[in-house]
Each structure stands twice: as C-alpha cells, then as structure tokens.
PDB file of C-alpha atoms in Angstrom:
ATOM      1  CA  MET A   1      -1.480  27.062  -9.260  1.00  0.00           C
ATOM      2  CA  GLN A   2      -0.069  28.201  -5.951  1.00  0.00           C
ATOM      3  CA  TRP A   3       0.428  25.516  -3.297  1.00  0.00           C
ATOM      4  CA  ASN A   4      -1.679  27.375  -0.734  1.00  0.00           C
ATOM      5  CA  VAL A   5      -4.658  27.592  -3.107  1.00  0.00           C
ATOM      6  CA  LEU A   6      -4.501  23.905  -4.053  1.00  0.00           C
ATOM      7  CA  LEU A   7      -4.278  22.867  -0.388  1.00  0.00           C
ATOM      8  CA  LEU A   8      -7.063  25.264   0.608  1.00  0.00           C
ATOM      9  CA  ARG A   9      -9.393  23.853  -2.038  1.00  0.00           C
ATOM     10  CA  MET A  10      -8.620  20.281  -1.003  1.00  0.00           C
ATOM     11  CA  ALA A  11      -9.214  21.237   2.644  1.00  0.00           C
ATOM     12  CA  ALA A  12     -12.594  22.728   1.690  1.00  0.00           C
ATOM     13  CA  ILE A  13     -13.596  19.500  -0.072  1.00  0.00           C
ATOM     14  CA  TYR A  14     -12.571  17.465   2.980  1.00  0.00           C
ATOM     15  CA  GLY A  15     -14.431  19.851   5.276  1.00  0.00           C
ATOM     16  CA  PHE A  16     -17.615  19.365   3.279  1.00  0.00           C
ATOM     17  CA  ILE A  17     -17.252  15.575   3.164  1.00  0.00           C
ATOM     18  CA  GLY A  18     -16.551  15.453   6.913  1.00  0.00           C
ATOM     19  CA  ALA A  19     -19.545  17.650   7.735  1.00  0.00           C
ATOM     20  CA  PHE A  20     -21.742  15.605   5.414  1.00  0.00           C
ATOM     21  CA  LEU A  21     -20.685  12.346   7.092  1.00  0.00           C
ATOM     22  CA  GLY A  22     -21.330  13.877  10.510  1.00  0.00           C
ATOM     23  CA  SER A  23     -24.828  14.970   9.538  1.00  0.00           C
ATOM     24  CA  HIS A  24     -25.499  11.575   7.960  1.00  0.00           C
ATOM     25  CA  MET A  25     -24.443   9.766  11.156  1.00  0.00           C
ATOM     26  CA  ALA A  26     -26.605  12.043  13.286  1.00  0.00           C
ATOM     27  CA  GLY A  27     -29.612  11.599  11.015  1.00  0.00           C
ATOM     28  CA  ALA A  28     -29.217   7.841  10.703  1.00  0.00           C
ATOM     29  CA  GLY A  29     -28.440   7.288  14.370  1.00  0.00           C
ATOM     30  CA  SER A  30     -25.487   5.119  13.350  1.00  0.00           C
ATOM     31  CA  TYR A  31     -21.869   5.882  14.124  1.00  0.00           C
ATOM     32  CA  ALA A  32     -20.326   3.346  11.736  1.00  0.00           C
ATOM     33  CA  PHE A  33     -18.425   6.158   9.984  1.00  0.00           C
ATOM     34  CA  LYS A  34     -17.074   7.721  13.198  1.00  0.00           C
ATOM     35  CA  PRO A  35     -13.356   6.905  12.696  1.00  0.00           C
ATOM     36  CA  ILE A  36     -13.510   7.820   9.013  1.00  0.00           C
ATOM     37  CA  HIS A  37     -15.371  11.055   9.800  1.00  0.00           C
ATOM     38  CA  ALA A  38     -12.758  12.002  12.407  1.00  0.00           C
ATOM     39  CA  HIS A  39      -9.806  11.280  10.131  1.00  0.00           C
ATOM     40  CA  ILE A  40     -11.346  13.120   7.190  1.00  0.00           C
ATOM     41  CA  LEU A  41     -11.694  16.200   9.372  1.00  0.00           C
ATOM     42  CA  VAL A  42      -8.256  15.926  10.994  1.00  0.00           C
ATOM     43  CA  VAL A  43      -5.960  14.803   8.167  1.00  0.00           C
ATOM     44  CA  GLY A  44      -8.059  16.253   5.367  1.00  0.00           C
ATOM     45  CA  TRP A  45      -9.648  19.456   6.512  1.00  0.00           C
ATOM     46  CA  LEU A  46      -7.440  20.513   9.430  1.00  0.00           C
ATOM     47  CA  SER A  47      -4.006  19.396   8.228  1.00  0.00           C
ATOM     48  CA  LEU A  48      -4.417  20.556   4.645  1.00  0.00           C
ATOM     49  CA  PHE A  49      -5.789  23.891   5.871  1.00  0.00           C
ATOM     50  CA  ALA A  50      -2.805  24.291   8.213  1.00  0.00           C
ATOM     51  CA  TYR A  51      -0.433  23.501   5.345  1.00  0.00           C
ATOM     52  CA  SER A  52      -2.256  26.036   3.167  1.00  0.00           C
ATOM     53  CA  SER A  53      -1.788  28.670   5.869  1.00  0.00           C
ATOM     54  CA  TYR A  54       1.920  27.838   6.064  1.00  0.00           C
ATOM     55  CA  TYR A  55       2.394  28.239   2.298  1.00  0.00           C
ATOM     56  CA  ARG A  56       0.449  31.523   2.410  1.00  0.00           C
ATOM     57  CA  SER A  57       2.471  32.870   5.353  1.00  0.00           C
ATOM     58  CA  TYR A  58       6.012  31.819   4.455  1.00  0.00           C
ATOM     59  CA  HIS A  59       8.068  32.387   1.349  1.00  0.00           C
ATOM     60  CA  VAL A  60       8.342  29.039  -0.441  1.00  0.00           C
ATOM     61  CA  PRO A  61       9.515  29.133  -4.067  1.00  0.00           C
ATOM     62  CA  GLU A  62       6.934  27.670  -6.472  1.00  0.00           C
ATOM     63  CA  SER A  63       9.738  25.617  -8.029  1.00  0.00           C
ATOM     64  CA  SER A  64      10.699  23.915  -4.754  1.00  0.00           C
ATOM     65  CA  LYS A  65      10.926  20.143  -5.245  1.00  0.00           C
ATOM     66  CA  LEU A  66      10.525  19.709  -1.484  1.00  0.00           C
ATOM     67  CA  ALA A  67       7.250  21.669  -1.572  1.00  0.00           C
ATOM     68  CA  PHE A  68       6.063  19.654  -4.573  1.00  0.00           C
ATOM     69  CA  ALA A  69       6.782  16.394  -2.742  1.00  0.00           C
ATOM     70  CA  HIS A  70       5.179  17.652   0.458  1.00  0.00           C
ATOM     71  CA  VAL A  71       1.974  18.913  -1.138  1.00  0.00           C
ATOM     72  CA  TRP A  72       1.363  15.809  -3.245  1.00  0.00           C
ATOM     73  CA  THR A  73       2.190  13.321  -0.488  1.00  0.00           C
ATOM     74  CA  ALA A  74      -0.189  15.258   1.787  1.00  0.00           C
ATOM     75  CA  ILE A  75      -3.012  15.155  -0.763  1.00  0.00           C
ATOM     76  CA  LEU A  76      -2.481  11.563  -1.901  1.00  0.00           C
ATOM     77  CA  GLY A  77      -1.774  10.337   1.627  1.00  0.00           C
ATOM     78  CA  SER A  78      -4.915  11.917   3.059  1.00  0.00           C
ATOM     79  CA  ILE A  79      -6.986  10.358   0.284  1.00  0.00           C
ATOM     80  CA  GLY A  80      -5.260   6.979   0.664  1.00  0.00           C
ATOM     81  CA  LEU A  81      -5.596   6.889   4.441  1.00  0.00           C
ATOM     82  CA  THR A  82      -9.248   7.915   4.598  1.00  0.00           C
ATOM     83  CA  VAL A  83     -10.396   5.754   1.677  1.00  0.00           C
ATOM     84  CA  GLY A  84      -8.299   2.859   2.999  1.00  0.00           C
ATOM     85  CA  MET A  85      -9.822   3.279   6.460  1.00  0.00           C
ATOM     86  CA  TRP A  86     -13.320   3.325   4.959  1.00  0.00           C
ATOM     87  CA  MET A  87     -12.649   0.151   2.971  1.00  0.00           C
ATOM     88  CA  TYR A  88     -10.913  -1.533   5.933  1.00  0.00           C
ATOM     89  CA  ASN A  89     -13.751  -0.801   8.356  1.00  0.00           C
ATOM     90  CA  LEU A  90     -16.754  -1.308   6.082  1.00  0.00           C
ATOM     91  CA  ASN A  91     -15.477  -3.201   2.968  1.00  0.00           C
ATOM     92  CA  PRO A  92     -18.308  -1.841   0.790  1.00  0.00           C
ATOM     93  CA  PHE A  93     -17.026  -3.531  -2.385  1.00  0.00           C
ATOM     94  CA  ASN A  94     -16.225  -6.918  -0.827  1.00  0.00           C
ATOM     95  CA  LEU A  95     -12.551  -6.667  -1.824  1.00  0.00           C
ATOM     96  CA  SER A  96      -9.856  -8.982  -0.532  1.00  0.00           C
ATOM     97  CA  THR A  97      -8.550  -8.232   2.937  1.00  0.00           C
ATOM     98  CA  GLY A  98      -4.962  -8.263   1.672  1.00  0.00           C
ATOM     99  CA  PHE A  99      -5.619  -5.590  -0.958  1.00  0.00           C
ATOM    100  CA  ILE A 100      -7.502  -3.385   1.487  1.00  0.00           C
ATOM    101  CA  THR A 101      -4.806  -3.721   4.151  1.00  0.00           C
ATOM    102  CA  VAL A 102      -2.029  -2.802   1.701  1.00  0.00           C
ATOM    103  CA  PHE A 103      -4.062   0.148   0.356  1.00  0.00           C
ATOM    104  CA  TYR A 104      -4.656   1.398   3.909  1.00  0.00           C
ATOM    105  CA  ILE A 105      -0.987   0.993   4.907  1.00  0.00           C
ATOM    106  CA  VAL A 106       0.336   2.692   1.770  1.00  0.00           C
ATOM    107  CA  GLY A 107      -2.084   5.600   2.252  1.00  0.00           C
ATOM    108  CA  GLY A 108      -1.105   6.006   5.897  1.00  0.00           C
ATOM    109  CA  SER A 109       2.606   5.703   5.126  1.00  0.00           C
ATOM    110  CA  THR A 110       2.340   8.329   2.389  1.00  0.00           C
ATOM    111  CA  LEU A 111       0.586  10.643   4.834  1.00  0.00           C
ATOM    112  CA  LEU A 112       3.280  10.015   7.438  1.00  0.00           C
ATOM    113  CA  LEU A 113       5.917  10.896   4.839  1.00  0.00           C
ATOM    114  CA  SER A 114       4.096  14.174   4.159  1.00  0.00           C
ATOM    115  CA  PHE A 115       4.282  15.071   7.851  1.00  0.00           C
ATOM    116  CA  LEU A 116       8.024  14.354   7.840  1.00  0.00           C
ATOM    117  CA  LEU A 117       8.483  16.460   4.710  1.00  0.00           C
ATOM    118  CA  PHE A 118       6.576  19.272   6.429  1.00  0.00           C
ATOM    119  CA  VAL A 119       9.098  19.159   9.279  1.00  0.00           C
ATOM    120  CA  PHE A 120      11.842  19.676   6.682  1.00  0.00           C
ATOM    121  CA  MET A 121       9.814  22.468   5.067  1.00  0.00           C
ATOM    122  CA  THR A 122       9.575  24.386   8.326  1.00  0.00           C
ATOM    123  CA  PHE A 123      13.357  24.278   8.774  1.00  0.00           C
ATOM    124  CA  ARG A 124      14.128  25.038   5.132  1.00  0.00           C
ATOM    125  CA  TYR A 125      11.598  27.823   4.552  1.00  0.00           C
ATOM    126  CA  SER A 126      10.996  29.855   7.693  1.00  0.00           C
ATOM    127  CA  GLU A 127      11.178  33.384   6.268  1.00  0.00           C
ATOM    128  CA  SER A 128       7.831  35.117   6.712  1.00  0.00           C
ATOM    129  CA  ARG A 129       6.199  36.880   3.747  1.00  0.00           C
ATOM    130  CA  GLY A 130       5.132  39.779   5.929  1.00  0.00           C
TER     131      GLY A 130
END
C-alpha cells in the first residue's frame, strides 16, 4: 500500500471519530471530551491528512526506511496520544494512574518523534512529483 493512501484512510477515520465526538458533546451538553476531540482532529485528522498530501506530492521511494518509520510513528503516536489522553482525563476502565500516565507519555513521545522524522523527510525528499 502506498504511504499516502494509508495516511489518508487513517485521517478519514480520525475525522469521523472527531466529528462524532463533537456531535455527541453538542447533543449531550457536556464538554468532557473537548481536549480529546481537539487532539483527535489536530493530530489525527489534520496531521495525517497533511502527511498524506506530502507523500502524494513529493517523490518518496516506497522502500524508504525513513518513510516507514515516519508513517508508523505518526499512526501509532496519534493513537497512543489520543487514547492516553482519553484514559488520563476520564479513566473509564479504572486503571492505575501510573499505567495511564506512562501510556499517555509514550504515545505523546512517539508522536513527537514522528514530527521530528517528518522534518528529516522534508529535507531528504523535496523533489516534487509534478
């Protein structure tokens, strides 16, 4: 599968989840999910869509190990951060605070690494397809 297609599909899933949470908050009159909703839309929908556009617009070899690392840290980091934030803020499963904190930090750190890898990507692969 091409990187841009994988990222686009993940962005679409995040967009739906973010819109669903927004409509749920509006309907329920509760904004308990506000930070999670915002991060799902920003790091999930917006960032992954922007990455998808980059991979569609610039020539990046499918075999690039840097691209592989970037794409998977972006996907796993966005999942880890948003799920970790949800568990940290609401603790729906009554898990230990230590576990939740570590999960949240690892997710956020993985996402941060993906942003750093994207910086490297833009310097390494800047030749336009068009």
